[in-house]
Coordinates of C-alpha atoms in Angstrom, one line a residue:
M1 CA 182.8 -27.1 89.4
Q2 CA 183.4 -26.6 93.1
P3 CA 184.0 -22.9 94.2
V4 CA 187.5 -22.1 95.3
A5 CA 187.7 -22.3 99.1
Y6 CA 191.4 -21.2 99.5
R7 CA 193.7 -19.3 97.2
L8 CA 197.5 -18.7 97.4
E9 CA 198.7 -15.4 96.0
S10 CA 202.4 -14.9 95.5
A11 CA 205.0 -12.3 94.4
W12 CA 208.7 -12.3 94.0
Q13 CA 210.9 -9.4 94.8
P14 CA 214.6 -9.2 93.8
D15 CA 215.8 -7.4 96.9
G16 CA 214.8 -9.9 99.5
G17 CA 218.1 -11.6 100.0
P18 CA 220.9 -12.9 97.7
N19 CA 218.3 -14.5 95.4
G20 CA 215.3 -12.4 96.3
C21 CA 212.3 -13.7 98.2
F22 CA 208.7 -14.8 97.8
T23 CA 205.8 -13.2 99.5
F24 CA 202.8 -15.6 99.9
T25 CA 199.3 -14.9 101.1
L26 CA 196.9 -17.6 101.8
F27 CA 193.3 -16.4 101.6
N28 CA 190.4 -18.2 103.3
L29 CA 187.5 -17.9 100.8
S30 CA 185.4 -20.5 102.6
E31 CA 182.6 -19.8 105.1
A32 CA 184.3 -21.3 108.1
P33 CA 187.4 -20.4 110.1
L34 CA 190.7 -22.1 109.2
R35 CA 192.9 -23.2 112.1
E36 CA 195.5 -25.9 112.9
F37 CA 196.7 -26.5 109.4
R38 CA 199.9 -26.9 107.4
L39 CA 200.4 -25.4 103.9
V40 CA 202.2 -27.3 101.1
Y41 CA 203.3 -25.9 97.8
T42 CA 205.5 -27.2 94.9
S43 CA 208.0 -25.0 93.2
L44 CA 211.1 -25.3 91.1
T45 CA 212.6 -22.3 93.0
R46 CA 213.6 -24.2 96.1
V47 CA 214.3 -23.2 99.6
I48 CA 217.8 -24.0 100.9
D49 CA 217.8 -21.9 104.1
A50 CA 215.0 -22.6 106.4
D51 CA 215.9 -19.7 108.7
A52 CA 215.2 -17.1 105.9
C53 CA 211.4 -17.6 106.2
K54 CA 209.3 -15.1 108.2
N55 CA 205.9 -15.5 109.8
A56 CA 205.9 -19.2 109.0
T57 CA 207.8 -22.2 110.2
F58 CA 209.6 -24.2 107.4
L59 CA 208.9 -27.9 108.2
R60 CA 210.4 -29.9 105.4
R61 CA 211.4 -30.0 101.7
N62 CA 211.7 -32.9 99.3
A63 CA 212.9 -31.7 95.9
N64 CA 210.2 -29.3 94.8
F65 CA 207.8 -30.2 97.7
H66 CA 207.7 -27.5 100.5
E67 CA 205.7 -27.6 103.7
F68 CA 205.1 -24.8 106.2
A69 CA 203.3 -24.2 109.4
P70 CA 201.6 -20.9 110.3
P71 CA 202.4 -19.1 113.5
E72 CA 201.1 -21.0 116.5
G73 CA 197.4 -20.3 117.3
L74 CA 196.7 -18.6 113.9
T75 CA 193.1 -18.7 112.9
L76 CA 192.0 -17.4 109.5
Q77 CA 188.5 -16.1 109.5
P78 CA 186.5 -16.1 106.3
G79 CA 187.8 -13.5 104.0
E80 CA 191.1 -13.1 105.8
G81 CA 194.6 -13.8 104.6
W82 CA 197.9 -15.0 106.2
S83 CA 201.1 -13.6 104.6
F84 CA 204.6 -14.9 105.0
T85 CA 207.9 -14.5 103.2
V86 CA 210.2 -17.2 101.9
G87 CA 213.9 -16.3 101.4
G88 CA 217.0 -18.5 101.3
L89 CA 216.2 -19.5 97.7
H90 CA 218.7 -21.5 95.6
R91 CA 218.3 -19.2 92.6
Q92 CA 216.5 -16.1 91.5
A93 CA 213.0 -16.3 90.0
R94 CA 213.1 -15.1 86.3
H95 CA 209.7 -16.0 84.9
C96 CA 206.1 -16.2 86.0
T97 CA 206.4 -20.0 86.1
D98 CA 209.1 -19.9 88.8
G99 CA 206.7 -19.6 91.7
A100 CA 204.2 -22.1 93.2
K101 CA 202.9 -24.6 90.7
S102 CA 200.3 -26.2 93.1
A103 CA 199.3 -26.0 96.7
Y104 CA 197.1 -27.6 99.3
I105 CA 196.5 -27.5 103.1
T106 CA 196.5 -30.4 105.5
L107 CA 194.2 -30.2 108.5
S108 CA 194.8 -31.6 112.0
D109 CA 192.5 -34.5 111.2
G110 CA 194.7 -35.5 108.2
R111 CA 192.4 -34.3 105.5
H112 CA 194.0 -32.5 102.5
L113 CA 192.2 -29.6 100.9
P114 CA 193.0 -28.1 97.5
V115 CA 194.3 -24.5 97.3
A116 CA 194.1 -22.6 94.0
I117 CA 197.2 -20.7 93.0
S118 CA 197.6 -17.5 91.1
D119 CA 200.4 -16.3 88.7
L120 CA 203.6 -15.2 90.3
L121 CA 203.8 -11.4 90.4
L122 CA 207.0 -9.4 90.0
E123 CA 207.5 -6.7 92.6
G124 CA 210.0 -3.8 92.2
E125 CA 210.5 -4.2 88.5
T126 CA 208.5 -3.9 85.3
S127 CA 206.7 -7.2 84.4
E128 CA 207.2 -7.4 80.7
P129 CA 204.8 -9.4 78.5
P130 CA 206.1 -12.1 76.1
A131 CA 207.7 -10.9 72.9
V132 CA 206.4 -11.7 69.5
R133 CA 207.9 -15.1 68.6
L134 CA 207.5 -15.0 64.8
L135 CA 207.9 -12.2 62.3
A136 CA 205.6 -12.0 59.3
G137 CA 208.4 -13.6 57.3
R138 CA 209.2 -13.5 53.6
L139 CA 208.9 -16.0 50.8
N140 CA 211.1 -16.2 47.7
L141 CA 209.3 -19.3 46.5
P142 CA 205.6 -19.6 47.5
F143 CA 205.6 -23.2 48.7
A144 CA 204.6 -24.4 52.2
L145 CA 207.2 -26.9 53.0
Q146 CA 208.6 -27.9 56.5
P147 CA 211.4 -28.8 56.5
W148 CA 212.6 -27.1 53.3
P149 CA 214.0 -29.6 50.7
A150 CA 217.6 -30.0 49.7
M151 CA 216.9 -28.8 46.2
I152 CA 213.8 -27.3 44.5
D153 CA 213.7 -26.0 41.0
A154 CA 210.0 -25.3 40.2
L155 CA 207.5 -22.8 39.1
P156 CA 204.2 -22.1 41.0
G157 CA 200.9 -22.5 39.3
E158 CA 197.8 -20.3 39.4
G159 CA 195.4 -23.0 40.3
L160 CA 195.7 -26.3 42.2
P161 CA 194.4 -29.8 41.9
V162 CA 191.4 -30.7 44.0
V163 CA 193.2 -34.0 45.1
L164 CA 196.2 -36.1 44.2
Y165 CA 195.7 -39.8 43.5
P166 CA 197.7 -42.9 42.7
A167 CA 198.0 -43.3 38.9
E168 CA 196.2 -46.2 37.3
R169 CA 198.1 -49.6 37.8
S170 CA 199.9 -48.3 40.8
R171 CA 201.2 -51.1 43.0
P172 CA 199.2 -52.0 46.1
E173 CA 202.0 -50.9 48.4
D174 CA 202.1 -47.5 46.8
V175 CA 198.3 -47.1 47.2
R176 CA 198.6 -48.1 50.8
A177 CA 201.4 -45.6 51.4
A178 CA 199.1 -42.8 50.0
S179 CA 196.4 -44.0 52.3
E180 CA 198.7 -43.9 55.3
V181 CA 199.8 -40.4 54.7
L182 CA 196.2 -39.4 54.1
A183 CA 195.3 -40.9 57.5
L184 CA 198.2 -39.0 59.1
F185 CA 196.8 -35.8 57.5
H186 CA 193.3 -36.4 58.7
R187 CA 194.6 -37.0 62.3
L188 CA 196.6 -33.7 62.2
F189 CA 194.1 -31.5 60.3
P190 CA 190.7 -33.2 60.8
G191 CA 188.8 -30.1 59.6
S192 CA 190.9 -29.6 56.4
H193 CA 190.4 -30.7 52.8
A194 CA 192.1 -34.0 52.2
P195 CA 195.1 -33.8 49.8
F196 CA 194.8 -37.4 48.5
S197 CA 192.1 -39.6 47.1
L198 CA 192.6 -43.3 46.3
M199 CA 190.3 -43.1 43.3
P200 CA 190.9 -40.9 40.2
S201 CA 189.3 -37.5 39.9
G202 CA 188.9 -35.4 36.8
Q203 CA 189.9 -32.3 38.9
G204 CA 192.9 -34.0 40.4
R205 CA 196.3 -35.0 39.3
P206 CA 197.8 -38.6 39.3
I207 CA 200.9 -39.6 41.1
V208 CA 203.1 -42.0 39.3
F209 CA 205.3 -44.0 41.7
A210 CA 208.8 -45.1 40.5
K211 CA 211.2 -47.2 42.5
N212 CA 214.7 -45.8 42.1
G213 CA 217.6 -47.6 43.7
D214 CA 220.1 -44.8 42.9
L215 CA 218.5 -42.5 45.5
E216 CA 219.5 -42.5 49.2
P217 CA 217.3 -44.7 51.4
E218 CA 215.4 -41.7 52.9
G219 CA 215.6 -39.5 49.8
Y220 CA 213.0 -38.9 47.1
E221 CA 212.4 -36.9 43.9
L222 CA 209.2 -35.2 42.7
H223 CA 208.8 -34.2 39.1
F224 CA 205.8 -32.0 38.2
S225 CA 204.0 -31.5 34.9
S226 CA 200.5 -30.5 33.9
G227 CA 199.5 -34.1 33.4
E228 CA 201.1 -35.9 36.3
I229 CA 203.4 -36.0 39.3
R230 CA 206.2 -38.6 39.4
L231 CA 207.5 -39.7 42.8
D232 CA 210.8 -41.5 42.7
Y233 CA 212.0 -43.2 45.9
A234 CA 214.4 -45.9 47.0
S235 CA 212.6 -47.1 50.2
S236 CA 209.3 -46.9 51.9
A237 CA 210.6 -44.0 54.1
G238 CA 211.5 -41.9 51.1
R239 CA 208.1 -42.6 49.6
Q240 CA 206.4 -41.5 52.8
Y241 CA 208.5 -38.3 52.9
G242 CA 207.7 -37.5 49.2
L243 CA 204.0 -38.0 49.9
T244 CA 204.2 -35.8 53.0
T245 CA 205.8 -33.1 50.9
L246 CA 202.9 -33.3 48.4
A247 CA 200.4 -33.1 51.3
Q248 CA 202.2 -30.0 52.7
L249 CA 202.2 -28.3 49.4
L250 CA 198.6 -28.8 48.7
H251 CA 197.5 -28.0 52.3
G252 CA 199.4 -24.7 52.3
A253 CA 198.1 -23.6 48.9
R254 CA 194.6 -24.4 50.0
T255 CA 194.9 -22.9 53.5
D256 CA 196.4 -19.5 52.4
S257 CA 196.3 -18.9 48.7
S258 CA 197.5 -15.4 49.1
K259 CA 200.9 -16.7 50.2
F260 CA 201.3 -20.2 48.9
R261 CA 200.9 -22.0 45.6
F262 CA 201.1 -25.5 44.3
L263 CA 203.8 -26.4 41.8
A264 CA 203.0 -26.2 38.1
S265 CA 206.2 -27.6 36.8
G266 CA 209.8 -28.4 37.9
S267 CA 211.2 -30.8 40.4
I268 CA 212.2 -31.4 44.0
S269 CA 215.2 -33.5 44.9
D270 CA 215.4 -34.2 48.6
R271 CA 217.2 -36.2 51.2
P272 CA 217.9 -35.7 54.9
R273 CA 221.0 -33.9 56.3
Y274 CA 221.3 -36.3 59.3
G275 CA 220.4 -39.9 60.0
W276 CA 219.3 -39.1 63.6
R277 CA 216.5 -36.5 63.6
G278 CA 215.1 -36.8 67.0
C279 CA 212.6 -35.5 69.5
H280 CA 212.6 -36.5 73.2
L281 CA 209.6 -36.5 75.6
D282 CA 209.8 -36.6 79.4
V283 CA 206.7 -38.5 80.6
S284 CA 208.0 -38.9 84.1
R285 CA 207.5 -35.4 85.4
Q286 CA 204.1 -35.1 83.8
F287 CA 202.1 -38.0 82.4
Y288 CA 200.9 -37.9 78.8
P289 CA 198.1 -40.3 77.8
T290 CA 198.7 -42.7 75.0
A291 CA 196.6 -40.7 72.6
D292 CA 198.8 -37.6 73.2
V293 CA 202.0 -39.6 72.7
M294 CA 200.7 -40.9 69.4
R295 CA 199.7 -37.4 68.4
L296 CA 203.2 -36.2 69.0
I297 CA 204.6 -39.0 66.9
D298 CA 202.3 -37.9 64.1
V299 CA 203.7 -34.4 64.4
L300 CA 207.2 -35.8 64.2
A301 CA 206.4 -37.7 61.1
W302 CA 204.9 -34.6 59.5
F303 CA 208.2 -32.8 60.0
K304 CA 210.2 -35.8 58.8
L305 CA 211.7 -36.5 62.2
N306 CA 212.6 -40.2 62.6
I307 CA 213.5 -40.7 66.3
F308 CA 211.1 -40.6 69.2
H309 CA 213.3 -40.7 72.4
W310 CA 210.9 -41.7 75.2
H311 CA 212.1 -40.7 78.7
L312 CA 210.1 -43.2 80.7
T313 CA 211.6 -43.1 84.2
D314 CA 213.0 -40.5 86.5
D315 CA 212.9 -39.4 90.2
E316 CA 209.2 -38.4 89.9
A317 CA 207.8 -41.6 88.4
W318 CA 208.5 -44.9 86.7
R319 CA 206.1 -45.1 83.8
L320 CA 206.8 -48.4 82.1
E321 CA 205.1 -51.6 83.1
I322 CA 207.7 -54.3 84.1
K323 CA 206.0 -57.5 84.8
A324 CA 208.9 -58.8 86.9
Y325 CA 208.5 -55.8 89.3
P326 CA 204.9 -54.7 89.5
T327 CA 205.5 -52.2 92.3
L328 CA 207.4 -50.0 89.8
T329 CA 204.0 -49.0 88.4
T330 CA 202.0 -49.1 91.7
L331 CA 204.3 -47.6 94.3
G332 CA 206.6 -46.0 91.8
V333 CA 204.1 -43.8 90.0
L334 CA 201.8 -42.5 92.7
R335 CA 202.4 -38.9 93.9
G336 CA 200.2 -37.4 96.6
P337 CA 200.2 -36.2 100.2
D338 CA 199.8 -39.8 101.6
E339 CA 201.4 -41.7 98.7
P340 CA 204.9 -43.3 98.4
L341 CA 206.1 -40.3 96.4
L342 CA 205.3 -36.8 97.7
P343 CA 203.6 -34.2 95.4
Q344 CA 205.9 -32.5 92.9
L345 CA 205.7 -30.1 90.0
G346 CA 202.1 -29.1 90.1
N347 CA 200.6 -32.0 92.1
G348 CA 198.1 -31.0 94.8
A349 CA 195.8 -32.6 97.3
E350 CA 194.6 -35.4 94.9
P351 CA 196.9 -38.3 94.2
V352 CA 198.2 -38.6 90.6
G353 CA 199.7 -41.6 88.8
G354 CA 199.7 -43.0 85.3
F355 CA 201.9 -45.5 83.5
Y356 CA 202.0 -47.3 80.1
S357 CA 201.0 -50.9 80.0
Q358 CA 203.0 -53.2 77.8
D359 CA 200.1 -53.5 75.4
E360 CA 200.0 -49.7 75.2
V361 CA 203.7 -49.6 74.5
K362 CA 203.4 -52.1 71.8
A363 CA 200.6 -50.0 70.2
I364 CA 202.7 -46.9 70.3
V365 CA 205.8 -48.6 68.9
A366 CA 203.7 -50.1 66.1
H367 CA 202.1 -46.7 65.3
A368 CA 205.5 -45.1 65.2
A369 CA 207.0 -47.8 63.0
G370 CA 204.2 -47.3 60.5
L371 CA 205.4 -43.7 60.1
H372 CA 209.1 -44.6 60.0
V373 CA 209.7 -43.2 63.5
E374 CA 212.0 -45.3 65.7
V375 CA 211.0 -45.4 69.4
V376 CA 214.1 -45.3 71.6
P377 CA 213.3 -46.0 75.2
E378 CA 215.1 -44.4 78.1
I379 CA 215.5 -46.0 81.5
D380 CA 217.4 -43.2 83.4
I381 CA 220.1 -44.8 85.6
P382 CA 222.0 -44.8 87.9
G383 CA 220.8 -41.3 89.1
H384 CA 217.2 -40.0 88.8
S385 CA 216.0 -43.3 90.4
T386 CA 213.9 -42.1 93.4
A387 CA 210.8 -43.8 92.0
A388 CA 212.5 -47.1 91.5
L389 CA 214.1 -47.0 95.0
V390 CA 210.7 -46.2 96.5
A391 CA 209.1 -49.1 94.7
L392 CA 212.0 -51.5 95.5
P393 CA 213.7 -50.3 98.7
Q394 CA 215.8 -53.5 98.7
L395 CA 217.9 -51.9 96.0
A396 CA 219.4 -49.5 98.6
D397 CA 222.3 -50.2 100.9
G398 CA 220.4 -50.3 104.2
Q399 CA 223.6 -49.2 106.1
E400 CA 223.9 -45.9 104.1
A401 CA 222.8 -42.9 106.1
P402 CA 219.6 -41.2 104.8
E403 CA 220.1 -38.0 102.9
S404 CA 223.9 -38.6 102.7
Y405 CA 223.8 -36.8 99.3
H406 CA 221.3 -34.8 97.3
S407 CA 220.8 -34.5 93.5
V408 CA 220.9 -31.2 91.8
Q409 CA 217.1 -31.3 91.8
G410 CA 217.1 -31.9 95.6
Y411 CA 216.3 -35.6 95.8
P412 CA 218.1 -37.5 98.6
N413 CA 220.0 -40.7 97.9
N414 CA 218.5 -41.1 94.4
A415 CA 221.0 -43.2 92.6
L416 CA 221.1 -47.0 92.1
N417 CA 224.0 -48.3 94.1
P418 CA 226.7 -50.1 92.0
A419 CA 227.7 -52.2 95.0
V420 CA 224.3 -53.7 95.7
P421 CA 224.2 -57.1 93.9
L422 CA 220.4 -56.8 93.3
T423 CA 221.0 -53.7 91.2
Y424 CA 222.3 -55.9 88.4
E425 CA 219.6 -58.6 88.7
F426 CA 217.1 -55.8 88.6
L427 CA 218.6 -54.2 85.4
E428 CA 218.9 -57.6 83.7
K429 CA 215.2 -58.3 84.2
V430 CA 214.2 -54.8 83.1
F431 CA 216.3 -55.0 79.9
D432 CA 214.9 -58.5 79.2
E433 CA 211.4 -57.0 79.0
L434 CA 212.5 -53.8 77.4
V435 CA 214.0 -55.4 74.3
E436 CA 210.9 -57.4 73.8
L437 CA 208.8 -54.2 73.7
F438 CA 211.2 -52.0 71.7
P439 CA 212.7 -53.3 68.5
S440 CA 215.0 -50.3 68.3
R441 CA 218.7 -51.0 68.0
Y442 CA 219.2 -48.3 70.7
V443 CA 218.5 -48.3 74.5
H444 CA 219.1 -45.0 76.3
I445 CA 220.3 -45.5 79.8
G446 CA 220.5 -41.8 81.0
G447 CA 223.7 -41.6 83.0
D448 CA 223.2 -37.9 83.8
E449 CA 223.4 -35.8 86.9
V450 CA 224.7 -38.3 89.4
A451 CA 225.6 -36.1 92.4
D452 CA 229.3 -35.9 93.2
G453 CA 229.5 -37.7 96.5
S454 CA 226.9 -40.3 95.7
W455 CA 227.4 -43.7 97.5
L456 CA 230.5 -42.5 99.4
A457 CA 228.5 -43.1 102.7
S458 CA 227.6 -46.6 101.6
P459 CA 229.7 -49.3 103.4
L460 CA 229.0 -51.6 100.4
A461 CA 230.3 -49.0 98.0
R462 CA 233.3 -48.3 100.1
R463 CA 234.2 -52.0 100.1
L464 CA 233.7 -52.2 96.3
M465 CA 236.0 -49.2 95.8
E466 CA 238.7 -50.9 97.8
E467 CA 238.3 -54.2 96.0
E468 CA 238.3 -52.8 92.5
G469 CA 240.7 -49.8 93.0
L470 CA 238.0 -47.3 92.3
S471 CA 238.2 -43.6 93.3
G472 CA 235.1 -41.6 93.9
T473 CA 231.6 -41.4 92.6
F474 CA 232.2 -41.3 88.9
A475 CA 234.6 -44.3 88.9
L476 CA 231.8 -46.2 90.6
Q477 CA 229.3 -44.9 88.0
S478 CA 231.7 -46.0 85.2
Y479 CA 232.0 -49.4 86.8
L480 CA 228.2 -49.8 86.8
L481 CA 227.7 -48.5 83.3
N482 CA 230.3 -50.8 81.8
K483 CA 228.3 -53.7 83.2
V484 CA 225.1 -52.2 81.7
K485 CA 226.8 -51.9 78.3
Q486 CA 227.7 -55.6 78.5
M487 CA 224.0 -56.4 79.3
L488 CA 222.9 -54.4 76.3
T489 CA 225.5 -55.8 73.9
A490 CA 224.5 -59.3 74.9
R491 CA 220.9 -58.4 73.9
G492 CA 222.0 -56.9 70.6
R493 CA 221.4 -53.3 71.6
M494 CA 223.6 -50.2 71.5
L495 CA 224.0 -48.0 74.6
V496 CA 222.9 -44.4 74.2
G497 CA 223.3 -41.9 77.1
W498 CA 223.7 -38.3 78.1
N499 CA 227.2 -36.8 77.9
E500 CA 228.0 -37.6 81.6
V501 CA 228.3 -41.3 80.6
A502 CA 231.9 -40.4 79.7
H503 CA 232.7 -39.4 83.3
G504 CA 235.0 -41.4 85.5
G505 CA 236.5 -43.3 82.6
G506 CA 233.2 -43.7 80.8
V507 CA 232.4 -46.8 78.7
G508 CA 233.9 -48.0 75.5
A509 CA 233.4 -45.5 72.7
E510 CA 232.9 -48.2 70.1
G511 CA 229.2 -48.9 69.8
T512 CA 228.2 -46.0 72.1
L513 CA 226.2 -43.0 71.2
L514 CA 226.2 -40.0 73.5
M515 CA 224.0 -36.9 73.6
A516 CA 225.7 -33.5 74.3
W517 CA 223.2 -31.5 76.3
E518 CA 225.2 -29.3 78.8
N519 CA 226.7 -27.1 76.1
P520 CA 227.9 -27.4 72.5
K521 CA 231.6 -27.8 73.4
V522 CA 230.9 -31.0 75.2
G523 CA 229.9 -32.6 71.9
I524 CA 233.2 -31.8 70.3
E525 CA 235.1 -33.1 73.4
L526 CA 233.1 -36.4 73.2
A527 CA 233.9 -36.7 69.5
R528 CA 237.6 -36.3 70.2
E529 CA 237.3 -39.1 72.7
G530 CA 235.9 -41.3 69.9
Y531 CA 232.2 -41.2 70.8
D532 CA 229.5 -40.8 68.2
V533 CA 227.4 -37.8 69.1
V534 CA 223.9 -36.4 68.9
M535 CA 223.7 -32.7 69.6
T536 CA 220.9 -31.5 71.8
P537 CA 222.3 -28.5 73.7
G538 CA 220.1 -26.9 76.3
Q539 CA 221.0 -23.5 75.1
A540 CA 219.2 -24.1 71.7
Y541 CA 217.4 -27.4 71.6
Y542 CA 215.7 -27.7 75.1
L543 CA 212.1 -26.8 74.4
D544 CA 211.3 -26.2 78.1
M545 CA 213.6 -23.1 78.1
A546 CA 211.9 -19.8 78.1
Q547 CA 211.8 -18.1 74.7
A548 CA 212.6 -14.6 76.0
D549 CA 213.8 -12.8 79.1
A550 CA 210.3 -11.3 79.7
W551 CA 208.8 -12.1 83.1
Q552 CA 205.6 -13.3 81.6
E553 CA 207.3 -15.7 79.3
P554 CA 206.9 -19.2 80.7
G555 CA 209.6 -21.8 81.0
A556 CA 213.0 -22.6 82.5
S557 CA 216.1 -20.4 82.4
W558 CA 219.1 -22.4 83.6
A559 CA 220.5 -22.5 80.0
G560 CA 219.4 -18.9 79.2
T561 CA 216.6 -18.1 76.8
A562 CA 216.2 -19.6 73.3
T563 CA 214.1 -17.6 70.9
P564 CA 212.7 -19.4 67.9
A565 CA 215.1 -17.4 65.8
H566 CA 218.1 -18.5 68.0
T567 CA 217.0 -22.1 67.9
Y568 CA 216.6 -21.9 64.1
A569 CA 220.0 -20.3 63.6
Y570 CA 222.0 -22.7 65.8
E571 CA 224.3 -24.9 63.7
A572 CA 225.5 -28.0 65.6
E573 CA 228.1 -28.7 62.9
G574 CA 229.4 -25.2 62.9
E575 CA 232.1 -25.6 65.5
F576 CA 233.1 -29.2 64.8
P577 CA 236.5 -29.6 63.2
E578 CA 236.4 -31.2 59.8
E579 CA 238.0 -34.4 61.0
L580 CA 235.3 -34.9 63.7
K581 CA 232.2 -34.2 61.6
S582 CA 231.7 -37.8 60.8
R583 CA 231.1 -38.4 64.5
L584 CA 228.1 -36.0 64.5
K585 CA 225.2 -38.3 63.8
G586 CA 222.4 -35.8 64.2
V587 CA 220.4 -33.4 66.3
Q588 CA 217.5 -33.7 68.7
A589 CA 214.9 -31.6 70.4
C590 CA 214.3 -32.3 74.1
I591 CA 210.9 -31.7 75.8
W592 CA 211.4 -31.7 79.6
S593 CA 208.1 -31.5 81.3
E594 CA 208.6 -29.7 84.6
H595 CA 206.8 -26.6 83.3
F596 CA 204.2 -28.3 81.1
L597 CA 201.1 -28.1 83.3
S598 CA 198.7 -27.6 80.4
R599 CA 198.4 -28.2 76.7
D600 CA 198.6 -24.5 76.1
Y601 CA 202.0 -24.3 77.8
F602 CA 203.1 -27.3 75.8
N603 CA 202.2 -25.8 72.5
H604 CA 203.5 -22.4 73.4
L605 CA 206.9 -23.7 74.3
V606 CA 207.3 -26.5 71.8
F607 CA 206.1 -24.6 68.7
P608 CA 207.6 -23.2 66.5
R609 CA 210.9 -24.4 67.9
L610 CA 210.3 -28.1 67.1
P611 CA 209.8 -27.5 63.4
A612 CA 212.9 -25.2 63.5
I613 CA 215.0 -28.1 64.8
A614 CA 213.4 -30.4 62.3
E615 CA 214.7 -28.1 59.6
A616 CA 218.1 -28.2 61.1
A617 CA 218.0 -32.0 61.0
W618 CA 216.9 -32.2 57.4
T619 CA 217.7 -29.1 55.4
P620 CA 221.3 -28.3 54.2
A621 CA 222.8 -25.4 56.2
E622 CA 223.1 -23.2 53.1
K623 CA 219.4 -23.6 52.3
K624 CA 218.1 -22.5 55.7
D625 CA 216.3 -19.1 55.7
W626 CA 214.7 -17.8 58.9
L627 CA 212.3 -15.4 57.3
R628 CA 211.0 -18.1 54.9
F629 CA 210.6 -20.4 57.9
A630 CA 208.7 -17.8 59.8
A631 CA 206.3 -17.3 57.0
I632 CA 205.5 -21.1 56.8
A633 CA 205.6 -22.0 60.6
P634 CA 202.0 -20.9 61.4
L635 CA 200.8 -23.9 59.4
S636 CA 202.4 -26.3 61.9
P637 CA 200.2 -28.8 63.5
M638 CA 200.3 -28.9 67.3
L639 CA 199.6 -31.3 70.1

């Protein structure tokens, strides 16, 4: 490990302007003087007023990328520090993760040198540590089940079988199913005692499999006696969920026998509450290797979640190999000081990239399918398209003024133009390859956060508005998305999007599924307009949100804070009028990756809120119990 040559210390004080200010100090820890340099840092707390910076010259910003010059002639001798303040911020800092996420210096000869960063300190107020996320909990029934089943009527036993195994003369497909859940368990808990064996054991208990067409497709029943366990199921998914329940019961009883028991007798009758039980992962802001994606899918299967919503493209990178456009995964993924995309969200002096080859995608989709998890791809359009536009500049209207509009994240001119003919050729070719890779009936097309004012400085867009009688940005967006829906329908796919797809006239509600993320009321409004809805409100189900107001609690704060108890208690169905409840197709967790700079941050923010959402997706509302959940949640597997 190389010693740290430069370090950036930072603090935020609330009284340094309308939204407070940062104080930065760059320390020279090398053995040589530092002169004629520029400093770059990335931060989600962005500068919008260059004149509010003192003892430094603000040079430029691109989204979260900020570049400064020191006072002219400044030389930092070894051991010295240069301090400057940055005001004019677009919002207040609320958490320790709201400061600089990365930094580097650029020398006059063009070299880029890494700068270590320290945690953001809070000046002028008390810096509170994170709160305890889980209480000790309470169990009325000593069974380790996540999510809790629809019905359980059983007695705990004093002992437990060493293993469970398929009964004699079980069908080959039942034995294979037990093997697959055993493999899932080994991947999630490699150091734990296996719950299943494929061969009989005198210290074990046999599982008798019984196909039962009267059960719901994803439902199952378990009947326990001293001699055997009978698993009734209607489909392979129900069989998997029943076996997963048995694995959880045995694992919990073995892991903590003071709290949990295995069932001696009785039954479990179970089925999911919703058909869409989803979890989203943003791999554009931060890249997750294939092994990590597969690991997350394993975790979803363990919690009986059945949708993996894969957010593959955004402003920061295009992560999916498209053979028709190879520059999407050469120019469209590289972020670095001298790369097509500038550093963002924790990138420093070294370039970073990463994308999924089509072979990797096929492997991930097959892995998920074996666990009854459907992979829904997202290509985020027309906004959030900086990476695509950098990779394919011919998609832009060359007559449009640069920086004629900015997205909410600060990206200039970041939306695919509905008036550029190549836009549609591009999308046709992308969807042709997409449907070959993803057998899912759904394709998510984003449709969110297009800046009001987008394209209005484009002569091509102005002409299209006149020809088609369109008025404003969102009518243009609706024009484009209706063509996108036609493309997907022609390919046998259903359009899924964020709630803004309904703006500007929207697209036809029939055969469209929209996700309500801005707030819960949006979901009800969409249902009234005839759309089917998945509820994923930022206020409860966005797992990048901080879990408490404490300064030392990491995460975002635009939607407030979401404690695990709040996430668990939230009821998506609660405010829906009875006549609209049929439009509510399910719920989904969203993992946005701006703050996920380490595995520790990921696990801290995602758990235990992900299993809390899984329980909302599966367990009947009247069977939910926060204290019971809190007692079981420490058994959750993590990434």
